Coordinates of C-alpha atoms and ligand atoms in Angstrom, one line a residue:
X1 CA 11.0 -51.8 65.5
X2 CA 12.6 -48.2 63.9
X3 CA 11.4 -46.7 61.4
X4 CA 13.9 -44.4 60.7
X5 CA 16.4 -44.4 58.1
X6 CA 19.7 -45.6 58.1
X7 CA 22.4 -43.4 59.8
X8 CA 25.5 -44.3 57.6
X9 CA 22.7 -43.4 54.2
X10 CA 22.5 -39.8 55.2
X11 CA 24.2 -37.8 53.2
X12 CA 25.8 -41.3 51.4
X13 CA 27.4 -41.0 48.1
X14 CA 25.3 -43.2 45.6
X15 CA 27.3 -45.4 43.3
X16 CA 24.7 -45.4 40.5
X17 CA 25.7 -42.0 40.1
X18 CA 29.3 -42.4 39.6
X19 CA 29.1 -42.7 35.4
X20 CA 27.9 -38.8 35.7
X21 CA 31.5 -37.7 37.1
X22 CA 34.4 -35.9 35.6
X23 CA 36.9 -38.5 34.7
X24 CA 39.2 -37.8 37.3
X25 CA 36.6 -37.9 40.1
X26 CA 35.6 -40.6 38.9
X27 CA 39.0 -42.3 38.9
X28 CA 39.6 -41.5 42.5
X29 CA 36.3 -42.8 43.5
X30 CA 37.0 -46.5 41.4
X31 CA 40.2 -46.1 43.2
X32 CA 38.5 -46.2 46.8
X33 CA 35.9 -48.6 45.8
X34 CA 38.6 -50.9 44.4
X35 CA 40.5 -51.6 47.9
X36 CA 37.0 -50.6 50.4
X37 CA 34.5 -51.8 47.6
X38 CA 30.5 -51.9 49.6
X39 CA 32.4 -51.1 53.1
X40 CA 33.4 -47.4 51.7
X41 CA 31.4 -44.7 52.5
X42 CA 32.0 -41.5 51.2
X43 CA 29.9 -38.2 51.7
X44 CA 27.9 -36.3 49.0
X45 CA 26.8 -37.3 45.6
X46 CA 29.7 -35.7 44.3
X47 CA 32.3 -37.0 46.8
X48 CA 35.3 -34.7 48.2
X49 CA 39.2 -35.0 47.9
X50 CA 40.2 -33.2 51.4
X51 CA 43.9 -32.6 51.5
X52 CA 44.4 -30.3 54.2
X53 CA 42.4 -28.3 57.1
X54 CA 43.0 -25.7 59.4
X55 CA 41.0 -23.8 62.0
X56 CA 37.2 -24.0 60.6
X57 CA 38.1 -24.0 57.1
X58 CA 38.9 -27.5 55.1
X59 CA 41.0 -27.6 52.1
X60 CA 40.4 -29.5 48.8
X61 CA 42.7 -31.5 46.4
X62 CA 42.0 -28.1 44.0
X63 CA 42.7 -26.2 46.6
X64 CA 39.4 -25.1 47.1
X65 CA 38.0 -23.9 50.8
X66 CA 35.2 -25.0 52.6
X67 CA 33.6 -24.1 55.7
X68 CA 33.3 -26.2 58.5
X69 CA 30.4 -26.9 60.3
X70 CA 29.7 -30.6 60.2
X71 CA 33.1 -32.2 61.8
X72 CA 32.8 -32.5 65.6
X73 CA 36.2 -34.5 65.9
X74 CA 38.6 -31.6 65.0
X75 CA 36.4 -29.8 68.1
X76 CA 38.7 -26.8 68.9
X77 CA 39.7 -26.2 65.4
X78 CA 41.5 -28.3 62.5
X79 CA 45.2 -28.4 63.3
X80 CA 45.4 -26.5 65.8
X81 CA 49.3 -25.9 66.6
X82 CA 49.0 -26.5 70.2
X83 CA 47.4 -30.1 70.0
X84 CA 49.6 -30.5 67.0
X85 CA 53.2 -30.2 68.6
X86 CA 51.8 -31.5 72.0
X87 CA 51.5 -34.7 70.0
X88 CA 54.7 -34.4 67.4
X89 CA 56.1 -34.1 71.1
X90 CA 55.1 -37.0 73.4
X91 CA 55.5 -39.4 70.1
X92 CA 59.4 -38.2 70.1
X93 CA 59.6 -38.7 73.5
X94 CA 57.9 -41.9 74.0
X95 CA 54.8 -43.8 73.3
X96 CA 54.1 -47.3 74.1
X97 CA 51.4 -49.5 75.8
X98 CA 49.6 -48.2 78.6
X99 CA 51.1 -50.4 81.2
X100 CA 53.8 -48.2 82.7
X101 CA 53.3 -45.5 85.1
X102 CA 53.5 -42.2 83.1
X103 CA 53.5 -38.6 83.8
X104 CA 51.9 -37.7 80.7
X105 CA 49.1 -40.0 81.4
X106 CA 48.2 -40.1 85.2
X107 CA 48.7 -36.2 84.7
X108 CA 45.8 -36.4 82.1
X109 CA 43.8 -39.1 84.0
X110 CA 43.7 -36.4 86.8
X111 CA 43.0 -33.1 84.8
X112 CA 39.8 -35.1 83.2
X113 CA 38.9 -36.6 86.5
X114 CA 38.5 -33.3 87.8
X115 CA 35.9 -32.0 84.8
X116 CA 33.4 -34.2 86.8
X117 CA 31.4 -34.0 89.7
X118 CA 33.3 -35.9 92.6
X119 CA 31.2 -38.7 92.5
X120 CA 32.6 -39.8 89.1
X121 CA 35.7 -41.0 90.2
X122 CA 37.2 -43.0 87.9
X123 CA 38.2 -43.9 84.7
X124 CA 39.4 -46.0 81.5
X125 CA 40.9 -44.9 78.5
X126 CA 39.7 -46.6 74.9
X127 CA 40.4 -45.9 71.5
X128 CA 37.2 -45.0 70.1
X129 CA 33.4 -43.9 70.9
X130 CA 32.5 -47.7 70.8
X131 CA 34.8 -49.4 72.8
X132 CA 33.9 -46.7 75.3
X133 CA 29.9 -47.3 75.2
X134 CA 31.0 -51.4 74.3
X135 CA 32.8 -51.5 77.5
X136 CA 29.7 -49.1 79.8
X137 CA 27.3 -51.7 78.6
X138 CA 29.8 -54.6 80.2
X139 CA 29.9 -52.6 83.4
X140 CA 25.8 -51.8 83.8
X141 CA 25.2 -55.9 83.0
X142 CA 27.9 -56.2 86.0
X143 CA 26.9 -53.9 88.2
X144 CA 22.6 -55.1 87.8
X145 CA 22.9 -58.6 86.9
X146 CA 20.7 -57.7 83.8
X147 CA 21.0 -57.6 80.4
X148 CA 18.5 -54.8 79.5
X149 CA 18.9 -51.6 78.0
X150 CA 16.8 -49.0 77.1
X151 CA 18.1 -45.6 74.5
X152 CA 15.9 -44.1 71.9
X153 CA 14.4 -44.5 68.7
X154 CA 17.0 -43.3 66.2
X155 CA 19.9 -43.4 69.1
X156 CA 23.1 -44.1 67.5
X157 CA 25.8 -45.2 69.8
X158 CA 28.7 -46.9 67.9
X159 CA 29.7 -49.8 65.8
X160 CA 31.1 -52.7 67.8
X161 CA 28.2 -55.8 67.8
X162 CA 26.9 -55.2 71.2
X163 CA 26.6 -51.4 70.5
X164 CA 25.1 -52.3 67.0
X165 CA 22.0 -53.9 69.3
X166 CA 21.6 -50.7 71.2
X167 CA 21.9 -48.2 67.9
X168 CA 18.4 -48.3 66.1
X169 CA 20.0 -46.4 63.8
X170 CA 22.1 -48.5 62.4
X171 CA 19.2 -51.6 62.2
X172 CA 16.2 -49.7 60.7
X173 CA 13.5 -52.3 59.9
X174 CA 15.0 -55.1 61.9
X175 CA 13.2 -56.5 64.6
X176 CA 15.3 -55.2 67.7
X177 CA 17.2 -57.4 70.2
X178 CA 15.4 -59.3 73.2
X179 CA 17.1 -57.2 75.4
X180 CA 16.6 -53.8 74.3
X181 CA 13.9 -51.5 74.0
X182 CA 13.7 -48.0 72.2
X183 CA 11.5 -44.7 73.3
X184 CA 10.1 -42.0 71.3
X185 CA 13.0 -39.2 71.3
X186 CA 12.3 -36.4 73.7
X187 CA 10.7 -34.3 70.7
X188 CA 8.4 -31.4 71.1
X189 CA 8.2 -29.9 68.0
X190 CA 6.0 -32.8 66.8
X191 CA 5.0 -33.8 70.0
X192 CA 4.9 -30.2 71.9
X193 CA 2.0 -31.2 74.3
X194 CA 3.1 -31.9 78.3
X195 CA 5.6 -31.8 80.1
X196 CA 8.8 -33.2 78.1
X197 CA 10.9 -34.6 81.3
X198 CA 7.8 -36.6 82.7
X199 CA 7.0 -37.7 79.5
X200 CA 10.2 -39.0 78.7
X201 CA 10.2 -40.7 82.1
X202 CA 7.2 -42.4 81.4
X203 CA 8.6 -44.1 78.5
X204 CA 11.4 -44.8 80.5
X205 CA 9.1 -46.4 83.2
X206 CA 7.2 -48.4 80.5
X207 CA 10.2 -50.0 78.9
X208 CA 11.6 -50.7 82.3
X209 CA 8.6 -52.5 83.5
X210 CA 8.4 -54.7 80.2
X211 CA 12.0 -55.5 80.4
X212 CA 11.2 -56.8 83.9
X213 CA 8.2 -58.8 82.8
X214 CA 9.5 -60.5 80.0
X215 CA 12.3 -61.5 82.6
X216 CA 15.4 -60.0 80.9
X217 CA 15.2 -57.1 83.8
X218 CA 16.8 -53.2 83.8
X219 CA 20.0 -52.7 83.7
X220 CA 20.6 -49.2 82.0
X221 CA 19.4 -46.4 80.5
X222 CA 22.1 -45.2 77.7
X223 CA 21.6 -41.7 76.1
X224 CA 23.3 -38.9 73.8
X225 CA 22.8 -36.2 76.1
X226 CA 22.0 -33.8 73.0
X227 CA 20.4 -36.9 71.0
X228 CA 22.3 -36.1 68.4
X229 CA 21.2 -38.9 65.5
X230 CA 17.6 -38.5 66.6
X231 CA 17.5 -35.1 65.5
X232 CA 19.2 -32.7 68.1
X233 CA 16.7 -32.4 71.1
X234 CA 18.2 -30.1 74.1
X235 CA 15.5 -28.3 75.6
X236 CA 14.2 -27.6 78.0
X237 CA 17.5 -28.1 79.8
X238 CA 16.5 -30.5 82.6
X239 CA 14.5 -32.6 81.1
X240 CA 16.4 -35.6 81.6
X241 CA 16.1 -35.3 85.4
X242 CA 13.3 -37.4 85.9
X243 CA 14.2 -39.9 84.0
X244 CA 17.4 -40.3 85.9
X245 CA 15.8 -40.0 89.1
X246 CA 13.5 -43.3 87.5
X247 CA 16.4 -45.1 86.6
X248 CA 18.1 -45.0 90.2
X249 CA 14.7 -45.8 91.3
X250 CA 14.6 -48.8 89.3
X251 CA 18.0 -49.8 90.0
X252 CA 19.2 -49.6 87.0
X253 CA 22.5 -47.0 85.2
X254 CA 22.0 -43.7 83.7
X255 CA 24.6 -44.0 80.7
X256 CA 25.6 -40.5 79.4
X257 CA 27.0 -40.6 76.1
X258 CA 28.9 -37.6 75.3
X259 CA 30.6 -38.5 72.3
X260 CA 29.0 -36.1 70.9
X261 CA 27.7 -33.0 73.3
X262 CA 31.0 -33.8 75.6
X263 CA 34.5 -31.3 75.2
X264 CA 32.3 -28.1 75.8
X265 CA 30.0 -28.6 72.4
X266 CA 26.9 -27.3 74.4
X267 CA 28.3 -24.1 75.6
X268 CA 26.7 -24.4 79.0
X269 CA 29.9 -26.6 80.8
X270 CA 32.0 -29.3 79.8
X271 CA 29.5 -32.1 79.8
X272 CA 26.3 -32.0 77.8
X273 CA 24.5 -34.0 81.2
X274 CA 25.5 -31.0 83.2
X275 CA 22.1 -28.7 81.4
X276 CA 19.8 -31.4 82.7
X277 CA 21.0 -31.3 86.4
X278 CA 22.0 -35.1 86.3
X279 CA 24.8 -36.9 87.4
X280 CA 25.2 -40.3 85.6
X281 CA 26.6 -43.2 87.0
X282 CA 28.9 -43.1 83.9
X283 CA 30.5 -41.6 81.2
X284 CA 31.1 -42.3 78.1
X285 CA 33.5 -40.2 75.9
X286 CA 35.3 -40.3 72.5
X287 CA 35.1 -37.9 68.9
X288 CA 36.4 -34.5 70.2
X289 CA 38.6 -36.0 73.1
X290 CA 42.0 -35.6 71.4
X291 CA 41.2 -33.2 68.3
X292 CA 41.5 -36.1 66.0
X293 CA 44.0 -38.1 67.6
X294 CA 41.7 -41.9 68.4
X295 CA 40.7 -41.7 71.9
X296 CA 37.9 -42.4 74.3
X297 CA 36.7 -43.4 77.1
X298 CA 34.6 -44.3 80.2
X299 CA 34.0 -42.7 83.2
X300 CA 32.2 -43.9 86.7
X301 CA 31.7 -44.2 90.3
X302 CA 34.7 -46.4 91.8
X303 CA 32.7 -48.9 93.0
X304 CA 31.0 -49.5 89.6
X305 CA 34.5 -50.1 88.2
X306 CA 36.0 -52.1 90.6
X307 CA 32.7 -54.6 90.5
X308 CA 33.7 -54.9 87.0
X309 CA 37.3 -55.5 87.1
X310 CA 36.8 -58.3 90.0
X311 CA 34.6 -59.9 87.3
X312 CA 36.2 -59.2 84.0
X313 CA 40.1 -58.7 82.9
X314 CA 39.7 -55.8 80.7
X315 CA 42.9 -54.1 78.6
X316 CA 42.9 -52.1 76.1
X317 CA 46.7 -51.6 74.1
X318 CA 46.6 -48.5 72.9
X319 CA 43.8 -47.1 74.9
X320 CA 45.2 -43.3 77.1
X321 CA 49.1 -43.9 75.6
X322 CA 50.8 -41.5 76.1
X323 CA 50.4 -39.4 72.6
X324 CA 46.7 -39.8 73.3
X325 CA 47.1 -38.5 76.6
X326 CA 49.4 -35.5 75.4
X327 CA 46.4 -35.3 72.9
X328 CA 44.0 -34.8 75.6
X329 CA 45.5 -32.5 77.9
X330 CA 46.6 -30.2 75.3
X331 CA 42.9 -30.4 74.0
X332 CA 41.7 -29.3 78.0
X333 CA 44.1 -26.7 77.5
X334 CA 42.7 -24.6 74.3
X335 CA 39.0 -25.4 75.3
X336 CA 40.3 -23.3 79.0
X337 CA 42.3 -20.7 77.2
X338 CA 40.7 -19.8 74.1
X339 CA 37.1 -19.6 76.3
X340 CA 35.6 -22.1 74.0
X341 CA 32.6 -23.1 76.2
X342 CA 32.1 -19.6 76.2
X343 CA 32.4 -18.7 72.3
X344 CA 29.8 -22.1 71.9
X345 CA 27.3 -20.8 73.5
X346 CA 27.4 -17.0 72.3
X347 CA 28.3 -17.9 68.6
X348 CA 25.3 -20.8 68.8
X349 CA 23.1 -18.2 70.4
X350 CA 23.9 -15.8 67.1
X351 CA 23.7 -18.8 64.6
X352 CA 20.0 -20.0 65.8
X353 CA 19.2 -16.3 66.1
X354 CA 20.5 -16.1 62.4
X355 CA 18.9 -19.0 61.4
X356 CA 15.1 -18.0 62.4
X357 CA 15.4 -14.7 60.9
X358 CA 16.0 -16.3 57.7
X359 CA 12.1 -17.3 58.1
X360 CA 12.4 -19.7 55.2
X361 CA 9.2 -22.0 55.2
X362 CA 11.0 -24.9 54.8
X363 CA 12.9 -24.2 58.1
X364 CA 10.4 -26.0 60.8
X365 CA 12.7 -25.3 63.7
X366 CA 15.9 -24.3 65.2
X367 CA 17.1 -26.2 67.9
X368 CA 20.0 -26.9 69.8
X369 CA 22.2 -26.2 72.7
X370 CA 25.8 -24.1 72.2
X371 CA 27.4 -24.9 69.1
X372 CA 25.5 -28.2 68.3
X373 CA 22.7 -26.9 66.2
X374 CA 19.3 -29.1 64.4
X375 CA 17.5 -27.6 61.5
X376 CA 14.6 -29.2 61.0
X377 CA 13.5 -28.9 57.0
X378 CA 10.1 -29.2 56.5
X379 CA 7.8 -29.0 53.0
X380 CA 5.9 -26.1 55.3
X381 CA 5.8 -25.2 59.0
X382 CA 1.7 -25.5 58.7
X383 CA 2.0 -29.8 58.1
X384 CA 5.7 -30.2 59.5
X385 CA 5.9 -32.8 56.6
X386 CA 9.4 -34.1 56.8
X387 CA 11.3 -32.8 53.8
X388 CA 14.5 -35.1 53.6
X389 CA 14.9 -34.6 49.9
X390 CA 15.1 -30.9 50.6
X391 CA 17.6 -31.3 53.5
X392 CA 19.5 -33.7 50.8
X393 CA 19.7 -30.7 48.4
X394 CA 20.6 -27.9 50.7
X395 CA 23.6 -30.4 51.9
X396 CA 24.6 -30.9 48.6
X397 CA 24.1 -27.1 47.3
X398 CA 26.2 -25.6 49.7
X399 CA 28.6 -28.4 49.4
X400 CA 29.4 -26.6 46.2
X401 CA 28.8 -23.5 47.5
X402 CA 31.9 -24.5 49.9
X403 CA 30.0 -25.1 53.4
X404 CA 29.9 -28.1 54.5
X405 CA 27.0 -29.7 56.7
X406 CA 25.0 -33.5 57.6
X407 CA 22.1 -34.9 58.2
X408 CA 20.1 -36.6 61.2
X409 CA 16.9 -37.9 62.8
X410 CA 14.4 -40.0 62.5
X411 CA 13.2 -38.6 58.8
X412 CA 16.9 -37.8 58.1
X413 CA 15.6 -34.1 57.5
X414 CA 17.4 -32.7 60.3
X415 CA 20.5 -30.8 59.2
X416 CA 23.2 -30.8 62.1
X417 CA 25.7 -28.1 62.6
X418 CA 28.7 -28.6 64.1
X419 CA 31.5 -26.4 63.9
X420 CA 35.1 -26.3 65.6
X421 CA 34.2 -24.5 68.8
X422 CA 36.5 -21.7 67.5
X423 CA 33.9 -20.3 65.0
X424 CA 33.4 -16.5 64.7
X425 CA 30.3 -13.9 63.9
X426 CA 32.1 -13.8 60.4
X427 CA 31.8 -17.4 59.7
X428 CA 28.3 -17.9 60.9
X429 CA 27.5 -14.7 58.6
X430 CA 29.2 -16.9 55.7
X431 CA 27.2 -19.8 56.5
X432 CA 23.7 -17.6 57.0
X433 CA 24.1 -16.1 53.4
X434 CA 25.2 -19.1 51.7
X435 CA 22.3 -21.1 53.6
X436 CA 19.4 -18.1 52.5
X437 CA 20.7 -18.3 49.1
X438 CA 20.0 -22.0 48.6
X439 CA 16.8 -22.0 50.1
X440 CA 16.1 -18.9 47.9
X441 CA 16.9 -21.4 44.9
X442 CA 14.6 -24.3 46.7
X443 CA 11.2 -21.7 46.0
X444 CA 9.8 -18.1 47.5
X445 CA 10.1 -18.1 51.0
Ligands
PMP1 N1 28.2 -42.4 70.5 C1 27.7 -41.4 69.7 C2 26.6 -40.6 70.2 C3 28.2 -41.2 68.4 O1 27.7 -40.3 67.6 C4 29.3 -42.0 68.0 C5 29.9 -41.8 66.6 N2 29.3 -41.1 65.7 C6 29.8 -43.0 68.8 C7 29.2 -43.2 70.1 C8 30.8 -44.0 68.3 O2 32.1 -43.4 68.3 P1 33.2 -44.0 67.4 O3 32.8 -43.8 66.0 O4 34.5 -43.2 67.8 O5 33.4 -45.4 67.8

């Protein structure tokens, strides 16, 4: 059973707290609730009107600015002109089901194809993150015959029912489905001791072999290849090797979700699996994929597909049209040109660099990989006491002070950093000084 809090309660508005507002934040709020009542969920305890964004900076309904670095969809910047008219484009031109041959689409099947290594040789387009790791968990039952999965404790990986069973995050307290079991997340700043990759494989081994004697049997192993909702865990880069190497063992699927470390994020390549040395048996993609424009989707070995397809009748409407697929080239194309994998992992480099130097004691650790970046707030480094109240505040003080942040893992102290890839020194010196500053307010350092 998790533990862990809910994901969609990090960083939630509270309702209770709507009486405190200025009337006409207040009216806009009772406004949303009216037509989305319990199913809204808005961010911050004083909840933004967004009107406009561009580049890393977002715009309010006052016109006010705020830094970027929470939104991971808008991943090579927020209306970025080349994504924009590539898609103002194709939807003058034409876009329709995905059951005609198109340029625009086989040309963007092939130019994603081609990001992989040659063994992932296939591919279906979706809409969303969770149809993607919906329809990977329909192709691993295939492919094995089983029903069991295995991801970790505070894994989130998307909201359709059958991905609801394999997100703990999204079930804390409930007892967990028959045919899923969680692991610790691959943590060593509260579990520093050993070695992190045969560690994490010997969870792996141990949930395999239960799966097998309570007769439900193996059939994958999903992860977020920077384990994002647990907390941001990405070194040491390799670590998921062994367990891979298990899995294949075990005859089972290594499932790399890259919803959220996939389009470059990591600064190391253009898939977050590629730092550990791995190559799944498949893919599953969605958020940054087409700058904001719904699109994901799944890709694996041939073989694994075509099992699937002789076996199930799978379409997906809007899934790769052709707007999504002008979406996604033109979203290959700025990531190439503007050097984003690059600027990821320089820019990250500078951010965590900037971020220890602070020395705050309420900063436990820095961690991450490129430009996806975990601050874990603590009440001291001495206890590493989880400080999720403090992470609450620091969200919501530099809300105000126009930067805008989340919150992840297990405790839901983890602060996540997420830029547009297109960040610069100058913003992450914004970001530093407004960050110190709160903290500053928070107690001596
Ligand atoms: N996988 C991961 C790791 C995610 O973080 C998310 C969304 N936050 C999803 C899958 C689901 O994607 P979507 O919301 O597009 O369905």
């Amino acid at each position: 059973m998790s533990t862990g809090k809910e994901i969609l309660a990090l960083n939630a508005f509270d309702r209770s707290e709507v009486s405190a507002m200025d009337a006409s934040l207040r009216n806009a709020v009772e406004r949303r609730l009216r037509s989305f009542g319990a199913a809204s969920v808005l961010f911050y305890q004083a909840p933004l009107r967004m009107e406009r964004a561009e580049g890393v900076w977002m715009f309010d309904a006052e016109g006010r600015r705020y830094l970027d670095l929470y939104n991971n969809v808008p991943s090579v910047g927020h209306s970025h002109p080349h994504v924009v008219e590539a898609i103002r484009r194709q939807a003058g031109l034409l876009n329709t089901h995905t059951r005609y041959l198109n340029e625009v689409v086989d040309g963007y099947a092939e130019r994603l194809l081609a990001t992989f290594p040659p063994a992932i040789d296939h591919l279906v387009l979706t809409c969303t993150g969770s149809e993607a790791n919906d329809l990977a968990l329909r192709i691993a039952r295939v492919a094995t015959g089983n029903a069991g999965f295995i991801v970790t404790e505070t894994a989130y990986h998307g909201n359709t029912a059958a991905v609801t069973d394999v997100s703990p995050s999204s079930r804390p307290g409930q007892p967990l489905p028959s045919h899923v079991r969680v692991i610790p997340a691959p943590d060593l700043f509260r579990a520093p001791d050993g070695d992190l990759g045969q560690r994490f494989a010997a969870a792996v081994g141990r949930a395999i072999a239960d799966l097998e004697s309570c007769g439900i049997g193996f059939a994958g192993l999903l992860v977020d290849t920077i384990f994002s909702s647990d907390g941001v865990y990405a070194d040491p880069a390799g670590f998921l090797a062994p367990a891979a190497e298990l899995v294949r063992d075990r005859k089972g699927l290594f499932i790399a979700d890259e919803v959220q470390p996939g389009f470059g994020r990591t600064g190391a390549a253009l898939w977050g699996f590629a730092r550990h040395g791995v190559v799944p048996d498949i893919v599953t993609m969605g958020k940054p994929m087409g700058n904001g424009f719904p699109m994901g989707g799944v890709a694996a070995r041939a073989a694994l597909l075509d099992r699937f397809a002789a076996n199930v009748k799978y379409f997906n409407t809007f899934g790769g049209n052709p707007v999504a697929a002008a979406a996604g080239l033109a979203v290959l194309d700025v990531i190439k040109d503007e050097g984003l994998i690059d600027n990821a992992r320089i820019l990250g480099g500078y951010l965590m660099d900037r971020l220890r130097e602070i020395g705050n004691r309420h900063i436990g650790d820095v961690r991450g990989a490129g430009l996806f970046i975990g601050i874990e707030v603590v009440r001291d480094r001495d206890s590493k006491e989880p400080a999720p109240e403090i992470a609450s505040f620091l969200i919501n003080r530099l809300r105000h002070r126009g930067v805008l942040i989340g919150a992840a893992g297990r405790y839901g102290n983890t602060l996540k950093i997420r830029p547009p890839l297109c960040f610069s020194k100058d913003h992450v010196n914004i970001f530093i000084a407004a960050c110190d500053e709160v903290l500053r307010e928070i107690g001596p350092a």
